[in-house]
């Protein structure tokens, strides 16, 4: 990323072009042409490539056509012909040629999903030892480190949430660091993030809250009217429409809080977020009681 590596003065005098990686389908098309095209490819070698081998190369290429094509060429030129006289590029051949391990998961993917499920549930269940073990299994199997990092971020938000908001910061930082560092050191970063999330206090209050709010919106749509005093009042004539009239600016009041109607009147009293009693969320709970005068 030039914004990280190049002096800012040079960046300001340059035109930056973002070169996006090719999609998996693009890579698969190029692999097929390389294997079977007689004029511009290796068709004259009478080679065939298995579907799972082509898919594996497309995945492992990471959007880099050259990487996939080099592996195909190496496979065709170094693989002995089978009894039918053809050169067969199998999954094992593809793995050797691109020098990346095939994910050691069962063919239907159950073990893949079982392992990631166990990893997430171990972090949720506050077992750092199990989390590290399943993380190690995924890394050893060749699982994408970005895939793992995404799951840690999701767990940090869904299962730790406001009990320790820093968990999401740690997970996001780990995801960025993994992209910049790469393997094998990325495993250290993922391990640290997984342990942090696993040992953090837990709360799914914000997760439950947004799901409950989404359910309400799907049920009632946009029918519940936004209170007039909360509506936009920056344009001329807004006051005549009573938009923004009567709005109370919270910072003008003691504790920077003032009681007024925020939810639509049809949803008055509805509660979506119910803070728990662990970690930082306990402070949130007490703070909300304090500003509302419920501790008096």
GROMACS .gro file of C-alpha atoms in nm:
model
  296
    1UNK     CA    1   0.000   0.000   0.000
    2UNK     CA    2   0.174   0.321  -0.114
    3UNK     CA    3  -0.008   0.521   0.153
    4UNK     CA    4   0.188   0.321   0.412
    5UNK     CA    5   0.522   0.298   0.235
    6UNK     CA    6   0.566   0.616   0.025
    7UNK     CA    7   0.643   0.965   0.151
    8UNK     CA    8   0.331   1.179   0.174
    9UNK     CA    9   0.484   1.455  -0.039
   10UNK     CA   10   0.538   1.208  -0.321
   11UNK     CA   11   0.187   1.068  -0.282
   12UNK     CA   12   0.037   1.415  -0.320
   13UNK     CA   13   0.222   1.455  -0.652
   14UNK     CA   14   0.129   1.114  -0.785
   15UNK     CA   15  -0.171   0.947  -0.939
   16UNK     CA   16  -0.251   0.628  -0.747
   17UNK     CA   17  -0.409   0.339  -0.935
   18UNK     CA   18  -0.563   0.051  -0.740
   19UNK     CA   19  -0.501  -0.282  -0.911
   20UNK     CA   20  -0.766  -0.521  -0.792
   21UNK     CA   21  -0.701  -0.898  -0.780
   22UNK     CA   22  -0.878  -1.117  -1.031
   23UNK     CA   23  -1.181  -1.309  -0.910
   24UNK     CA   24  -1.178  -1.686  -0.868
   25UNK     CA   25  -1.392  -1.725  -1.182
   26UNK     CA   26  -1.142  -1.515  -1.378
   27UNK     CA   27  -0.856  -1.736  -1.261
   28UNK     CA   28  -1.050  -2.053  -1.347
   29UNK     CA   29  -1.109  -1.924  -1.699
   30UNK     CA   30  -0.738  -1.854  -1.744
   31UNK     CA   31  -0.645  -2.198  -1.609
   32UNK     CA   32  -0.881  -2.366  -1.855
   33UNK     CA   33  -0.734  -2.170  -2.145
   34UNK     CA   34  -0.380  -2.249  -2.034
   35UNK     CA   35  -0.446  -2.623  -2.018
   36UNK     CA   36  -0.659  -2.672  -2.329
   37UNK     CA   37  -0.572  -2.392  -2.575
   38UNK     CA   38  -0.346  -2.529  -2.849
   39UNK     CA   39  -0.227  -2.191  -2.978
   40UNK     CA   40  -0.181  -1.977  -2.667
   41UNK     CA   41  -0.171  -2.245  -2.403
   42UNK     CA   42  -0.043  -2.595  -2.332
   43UNK     CA   43  -0.307  -2.781  -2.530
   44UNK     CA   44  -0.044  -2.956  -2.742
   45UNK     CA   45   0.069  -3.148  -2.435
   46UNK     CA   46  -0.268  -3.326  -2.417
   47UNK     CA   47  -0.317  -3.246  -2.050
   48UNK     CA   48  -0.630  -3.245  -1.836
   49UNK     CA   49  -0.688  -3.082  -1.500
   50UNK     CA   50  -0.931  -3.207  -1.238
   51UNK     CA   51  -1.204  -2.968  -1.130
   52UNK     CA   52  -1.094  -2.970  -0.765
   53UNK     CA   53  -0.734  -2.906  -0.870
   54UNK     CA   54  -0.832  -2.604  -1.079
   55UNK     CA   55  -1.049  -2.472  -0.795
   56UNK     CA   56  -0.763  -2.516  -0.548
   57UNK     CA   57  -0.517  -2.329  -0.771
   58UNK     CA   58  -0.768  -2.048  -0.821
   59UNK     CA   59  -0.816  -2.017  -0.445
   60UNK     CA   60  -0.447  -2.031  -0.360
   61UNK     CA   61  -0.349  -1.782  -0.631
   62UNK     CA   62  -0.520  -1.508  -0.432
   63UNK     CA   63  -0.617  -1.317  -0.744
   64UNK     CA   64  -0.268  -1.347  -0.901
   65UNK     CA   65  -0.304  -1.505  -1.246
   66UNK     CA   66   0.071  -1.548  -1.285
   67UNK     CA   67   0.089  -1.767  -0.975
   68UNK     CA   68  -0.185  -1.998  -1.102
   69UNK     CA   69  -0.046  -2.015  -1.457
   70UNK     CA   70   0.307  -2.087  -1.335
   71UNK     CA   71   0.170  -2.376  -1.128
   72UNK     CA   72  -0.024  -2.513  -1.426
   73UNK     CA   73   0.283  -2.495  -1.649
   74UNK     CA   74   0.500  -2.664  -1.387
   75UNK     CA   75   0.242  -2.939  -1.347
   76UNK     CA   76   0.218  -3.005  -1.719
   77UNK     CA   77   0.595  -3.009  -1.772
   78UNK     CA   78   0.684  -3.227  -1.471
   79UNK     CA   79   0.398  -3.476  -1.445
   80UNK     CA   80   0.436  -3.815  -1.610
   81UNK     CA   81   0.166  -3.931  -1.849
   82UNK     CA   82  -0.098  -4.172  -1.728
   83UNK     CA   83  -0.184  -4.503  -1.896
   84UNK     CA   84  -0.429  -4.322  -2.123
   85UNK     CA   85  -0.143  -4.109  -2.253
   86UNK     CA   86  -0.268  -3.789  -2.094
   87UNK     CA   87  -0.107  -3.568  -1.834
   88UNK     CA   88  -0.341  -3.552  -1.535
   89UNK     CA   89  -0.319  -3.249  -1.308
   90UNK     CA   90  -0.470  -3.380  -0.986
   91UNK     CA   91  -0.525  -3.198  -0.657
   92UNK     CA   92  -0.202  -3.343  -0.516
   93UNK     CA   93  -0.008  -3.231  -0.823
   94UNK     CA   94  -0.159  -2.883  -0.801
   95UNK     CA   95  -0.066  -2.860  -0.433
   96UNK     CA   96   0.297  -2.951  -0.505
   97UNK     CA   97   0.322  -2.708  -0.795
   98UNK     CA   98   0.190  -2.406  -0.609
   99UNK     CA   99   0.378  -2.511  -0.295
  100UNK     CA  100   0.079  -2.470  -0.070
  101UNK     CA  101  -0.087  -2.740   0.134
  102UNK     CA  102  -0.430  -2.867   0.047
  103UNK     CA  103  -0.671  -2.799   0.331
  104UNK     CA  104  -0.680  -3.124   0.521
  105UNK     CA  105  -1.055  -3.123   0.559
  106UNK     CA  106  -1.299  -3.389   0.446
  107UNK     CA  107  -1.435  -3.345   0.095
  108UNK     CA  108  -1.785  -3.230   0.192
  109UNK     CA  109  -1.639  -2.962   0.416
  110UNK     CA  110  -1.792  -3.084   0.743
  111UNK     CA  111  -1.457  -3.093   0.921
  112UNK     CA  112  -1.382  -2.743   0.798
  113UNK     CA  113  -1.701  -2.605   0.948
  114UNK     CA  114  -1.671  -2.822   1.259
  115UNK     CA  115  -1.326  -2.682   1.331
  116UNK     CA  116  -1.418  -2.316   1.284
  117UNK     CA  117  -1.734  -2.378   1.490
  118UNK     CA  118  -1.530  -2.529   1.773
  119UNK     CA  119  -1.286  -2.236   1.753
  120UNK     CA  120  -1.560  -1.975   1.783
  121UNK     CA  121  -1.743  -2.162   2.059
  122UNK     CA  122  -1.419  -2.202   2.255
  123UNK     CA  123  -1.358  -1.826   2.245
  124UNK     CA  124  -1.722  -1.765   2.339
  125UNK     CA  125  -1.691  -2.016   2.622
  126UNK     CA  126  -1.380  -1.842   2.764
  127UNK     CA  127  -1.146  -2.137   2.702
  128UNK     CA  128  -0.820  -1.994   2.561
  129UNK     CA  129  -0.652  -2.335   2.551
  130UNK     CA  130  -0.919  -2.487   2.328
  131UNK     CA  131  -0.927  -2.171   2.116
  132UNK     CA  132  -0.552  -2.195   2.054
  133UNK     CA  133  -0.577  -2.567   1.977
  134UNK     CA  134  -0.846  -2.524   1.711
  135UNK     CA  135  -0.665  -2.220   1.575
  136UNK     CA  136  -0.353  -2.435   1.537
  137UNK     CA  137  -0.553  -2.704   1.355
  138UNK     CA  138  -0.683  -2.450   1.107
  139UNK     CA  139  -0.341  -2.297   1.049
  140UNK     CA  140  -0.182  -2.641   1.005
  141UNK     CA  141  -0.453  -2.733   0.755
  142UNK     CA  142  -0.368  -2.427   0.548
  143UNK     CA  143  -0.681  -2.228   0.627
  144UNK     CA  144  -0.682  -1.868   0.505
  145UNK     CA  145  -0.554  -1.641   0.782
  146UNK     CA  146  -0.788  -1.364   0.665
  147UNK     CA  147  -1.081  -1.604   0.704
  148UNK     CA  148  -0.971  -1.680   1.060
  149UNK     CA  149  -0.920  -1.311   1.138
  150UNK     CA  150  -1.273  -1.231   1.021
  151UNK     CA  151  -1.415  -1.491   1.256
  152UNK     CA  152  -1.223  -1.345   1.550
  153UNK     CA  153  -1.361  -0.999   1.469
  154UNK     CA  154  -1.716  -1.134   1.457
  155UNK     CA  155  -1.673  -1.314   1.789
  156UNK     CA  156  -1.525  -1.003   1.949
  157UNK     CA  157  -1.833  -0.804   1.858
  158UNK     CA  158  -2.102  -1.069   1.902
  159UNK     CA  159  -1.981  -1.246   2.215
  160UNK     CA  160  -1.766  -0.990   2.398
  161UNK     CA  161  -1.932  -0.672   2.285
  162UNK     CA  162  -1.961  -0.390   2.536
  163UNK     CA  163  -1.825  -0.604   2.820
  164UNK     CA  164  -1.485  -0.517   2.670
  165UNK     CA  165  -1.511  -0.287   2.365
  166UNK     CA  166  -1.134  -0.310   2.322
  167UNK     CA  167  -1.171  -0.672   2.210
  168UNK     CA  168  -1.295  -0.552   1.871
  169UNK     CA  169  -1.001  -0.310   1.845
  170UNK     CA  170  -0.762  -0.598   1.914
  171UNK     CA  171  -0.935  -0.820   1.656
  172UNK     CA  172  -0.936  -0.550   1.387
  173UNK     CA  173  -0.572  -0.464   1.455
  174UNK     CA  174  -0.485  -0.833   1.429
  175UNK     CA  175  -0.665  -0.858   1.096
  176UNK     CA  176  -0.469  -0.563   0.956
  177UNK     CA  177  -0.141  -0.693   1.098
  178UNK     CA  178  -0.198  -1.037   0.947
  179UNK     CA  179  -0.235  -0.884   0.601
  180UNK     CA  180   0.088  -0.689   0.638
  181UNK     CA  181   0.299  -0.958   0.806
  182UNK     CA  182   0.184  -1.278   0.640
  183UNK     CA  183   0.266  -1.632   0.744
  184UNK     CA  184   0.422  -1.785   0.944
  185UNK     CA  185   0.436  -1.492   1.190
  186UNK     CA  186   0.067  -1.418   1.134
  187UNK     CA  187  -0.008  -1.721   1.352
  188UNK     CA  188   0.138  -1.534   1.652
  189UNK     CA  189  -0.089  -1.237   1.589
  190UNK     CA  190  -0.396  -1.457   1.550
  191UNK     CA  191  -0.305  -1.644   1.868
  192UNK     CA  192  -0.283  -1.321   2.067
  193UNK     CA  193  -0.618  -1.199   1.935
  194UNK     CA  194  -0.788  -1.534   2.000
  195UNK     CA  195  -0.659  -1.544   2.358
  196UNK     CA  196  -0.771  -1.185   2.421
  197UNK     CA  197  -1.123  -1.257   2.298
  198UNK     CA  198  -1.140  -1.588   2.485
  199UNK     CA  199  -1.034  -1.437   2.818
  200UNK     CA  200  -1.237  -1.116   2.791
  201UNK     CA  201  -1.562  -1.075   2.988
  202UNK     CA  202  -1.861  -1.168   2.775
  203UNK     CA  203  -2.184  -0.999   2.673
  204UNK     CA  204  -2.415  -1.044   2.376
  205UNK     CA  205  -2.640  -0.753   2.475
  206UNK     CA  206  -2.555  -0.538   2.173
  207UNK     CA  207  -2.590  -0.842   1.943
  208UNK     CA  208  -2.935  -0.920   2.083
  209UNK     CA  209  -3.026  -0.553   2.074
  210UNK     CA  210  -2.955  -0.494   1.706
  211UNK     CA  211  -3.132  -0.817   1.610
  212UNK     CA  212  -3.437  -0.716   1.811
  213UNK     CA  213  -3.432  -0.369   1.654
  214UNK     CA  214  -3.403  -0.519   1.304
  215UNK     CA  215  -3.699  -0.746   1.377
  216UNK     CA  216  -3.902  -0.443   1.487
  217UNK     CA  217  -3.810  -0.248   1.173
  218UNK     CA  218  -3.904  -0.541   0.949
  219UNK     CA  219  -4.237  -0.567   1.130
  220UNK     CA  220  -4.332  -0.199   1.141
  221UNK     CA  221  -4.125  -0.065   0.852
  222UNK     CA  222  -4.091   0.312   0.838
  223UNK     CA  223  -4.444   0.375   0.965
  224UNK     CA  224  -4.348   0.487   1.317
  225UNK     CA  225  -4.287   0.858   1.271
  226UNK     CA  226  -3.967   1.020   1.392
  227UNK     CA  227  -4.057   1.273   1.664
  228UNK     CA  228  -4.079   1.623   1.514
  229UNK     CA  229  -3.823   1.771   1.753
  230UNK     CA  230  -3.560   1.521   1.627
  231UNK     CA  231  -3.619   1.593   1.259
  232UNK     CA  232  -3.375   1.791   1.045
  233UNK     CA  233  -3.411   2.164   1.098
  234UNK     CA  234  -3.115   2.309   0.909
  235UNK     CA  235  -3.313   2.436   0.608
  236UNK     CA  236  -3.534   2.740   0.572
  237UNK     CA  237  -3.897   2.680   0.653
  238UNK     CA  238  -3.828   2.388   0.886
  239UNK     CA  239  -3.964   2.580   1.184
  240UNK     CA  240  -4.293   2.644   1.004
  241UNK     CA  241  -4.327   2.269   0.968
  242UNK     CA  242  -4.241   2.234   1.338
  243UNK     CA  243  -3.938   2.025   1.254
  244UNK     CA  244  -3.669   2.052   1.517
  245UNK     CA  245  -3.888   2.269   1.735
  246UNK     CA  246  -3.856   2.186   2.104
  247UNK     CA  247  -3.538   1.984   2.069
  248UNK     CA  248  -3.332   1.987   2.388
  249UNK     CA  249  -2.952   1.994   2.340
  250UNK     CA  250  -2.816   1.740   2.587
  251UNK     CA  251  -2.492   1.930   2.656
  252UNK     CA  252  -2.689   2.224   2.795
  253UNK     CA  253  -2.808   2.012   3.086
  254UNK     CA  254  -2.660   1.863   3.400
  255UNK     CA  255  -2.469   1.537   3.339
  256UNK     CA  256  -2.502   1.611   2.965
  257UNK     CA  257  -2.834   1.432   2.969
  258UNK     CA  258  -3.195   1.540   2.935
  259UNK     CA  259  -3.505   1.325   2.923
  260UNK     CA  260  -3.698   1.364   2.598
  261UNK     CA  261  -3.868   1.138   2.346
  262UNK     CA  262  -3.614   0.979   2.113
  263UNK     CA  263  -3.794   0.669   1.990
  264UNK     CA  264  -4.106   0.710   1.777
  265UNK     CA  265  -4.407   0.760   2.006
  266UNK     CA  266  -4.549   0.427   1.889
  267UNK     CA  267  -4.243   0.257   2.039
  268UNK     CA  268  -4.235   0.460   2.360
  269UNK     CA  269  -4.072   0.262   2.640
  270UNK     CA  270  -3.935  -0.005   2.407
  271UNK     CA  271  -3.599  -0.138   2.525
  272UNK     CA  272  -3.352  -0.293   2.281
  273UNK     CA  273  -3.022  -0.268   2.468
  274UNK     CA  274  -3.004  -0.427   2.811
  275UNK     CA  275  -2.650  -0.393   2.948
  276UNK     CA  276  -2.509  -0.687   3.138
  277UNK     CA  277  -2.318  -0.694   3.465
  278UNK     CA  278  -1.966  -0.789   3.355
  279UNK     CA  279  -1.662  -0.584   3.262
  280UNK     CA  280  -1.706  -0.241   3.111
  281UNK     CA  281  -2.075  -0.304   3.055
  282UNK     CA  282  -2.131  -0.289   3.430
  283UNK     CA  283  -1.994   0.066   3.418
  284UNK     CA  284  -2.228   0.142   3.128
  285UNK     CA  285  -2.519   0.009   3.331
  286UNK     CA  286  -2.430   0.221   3.633
  287UNK     CA  287  -2.363   0.528   3.419
  288UNK     CA  288  -2.705   0.509   3.254
  289UNK     CA  289  -2.868   0.481   3.597
  290UNK     CA  290  -2.664   0.776   3.721
  291UNK     CA  291  -2.750   1.020   3.444
  292UNK     CA  292  -3.117   0.926   3.462
  293UNK     CA  293  -3.119   0.980   3.837
  294UNK     CA  294  -3.214   0.621   3.909
  295UNK     CA  295  -2.945   0.594   4.176
  296UNK     CA  296  -3.090   0.878   4.382
   0.00000   0.00000   0.00000
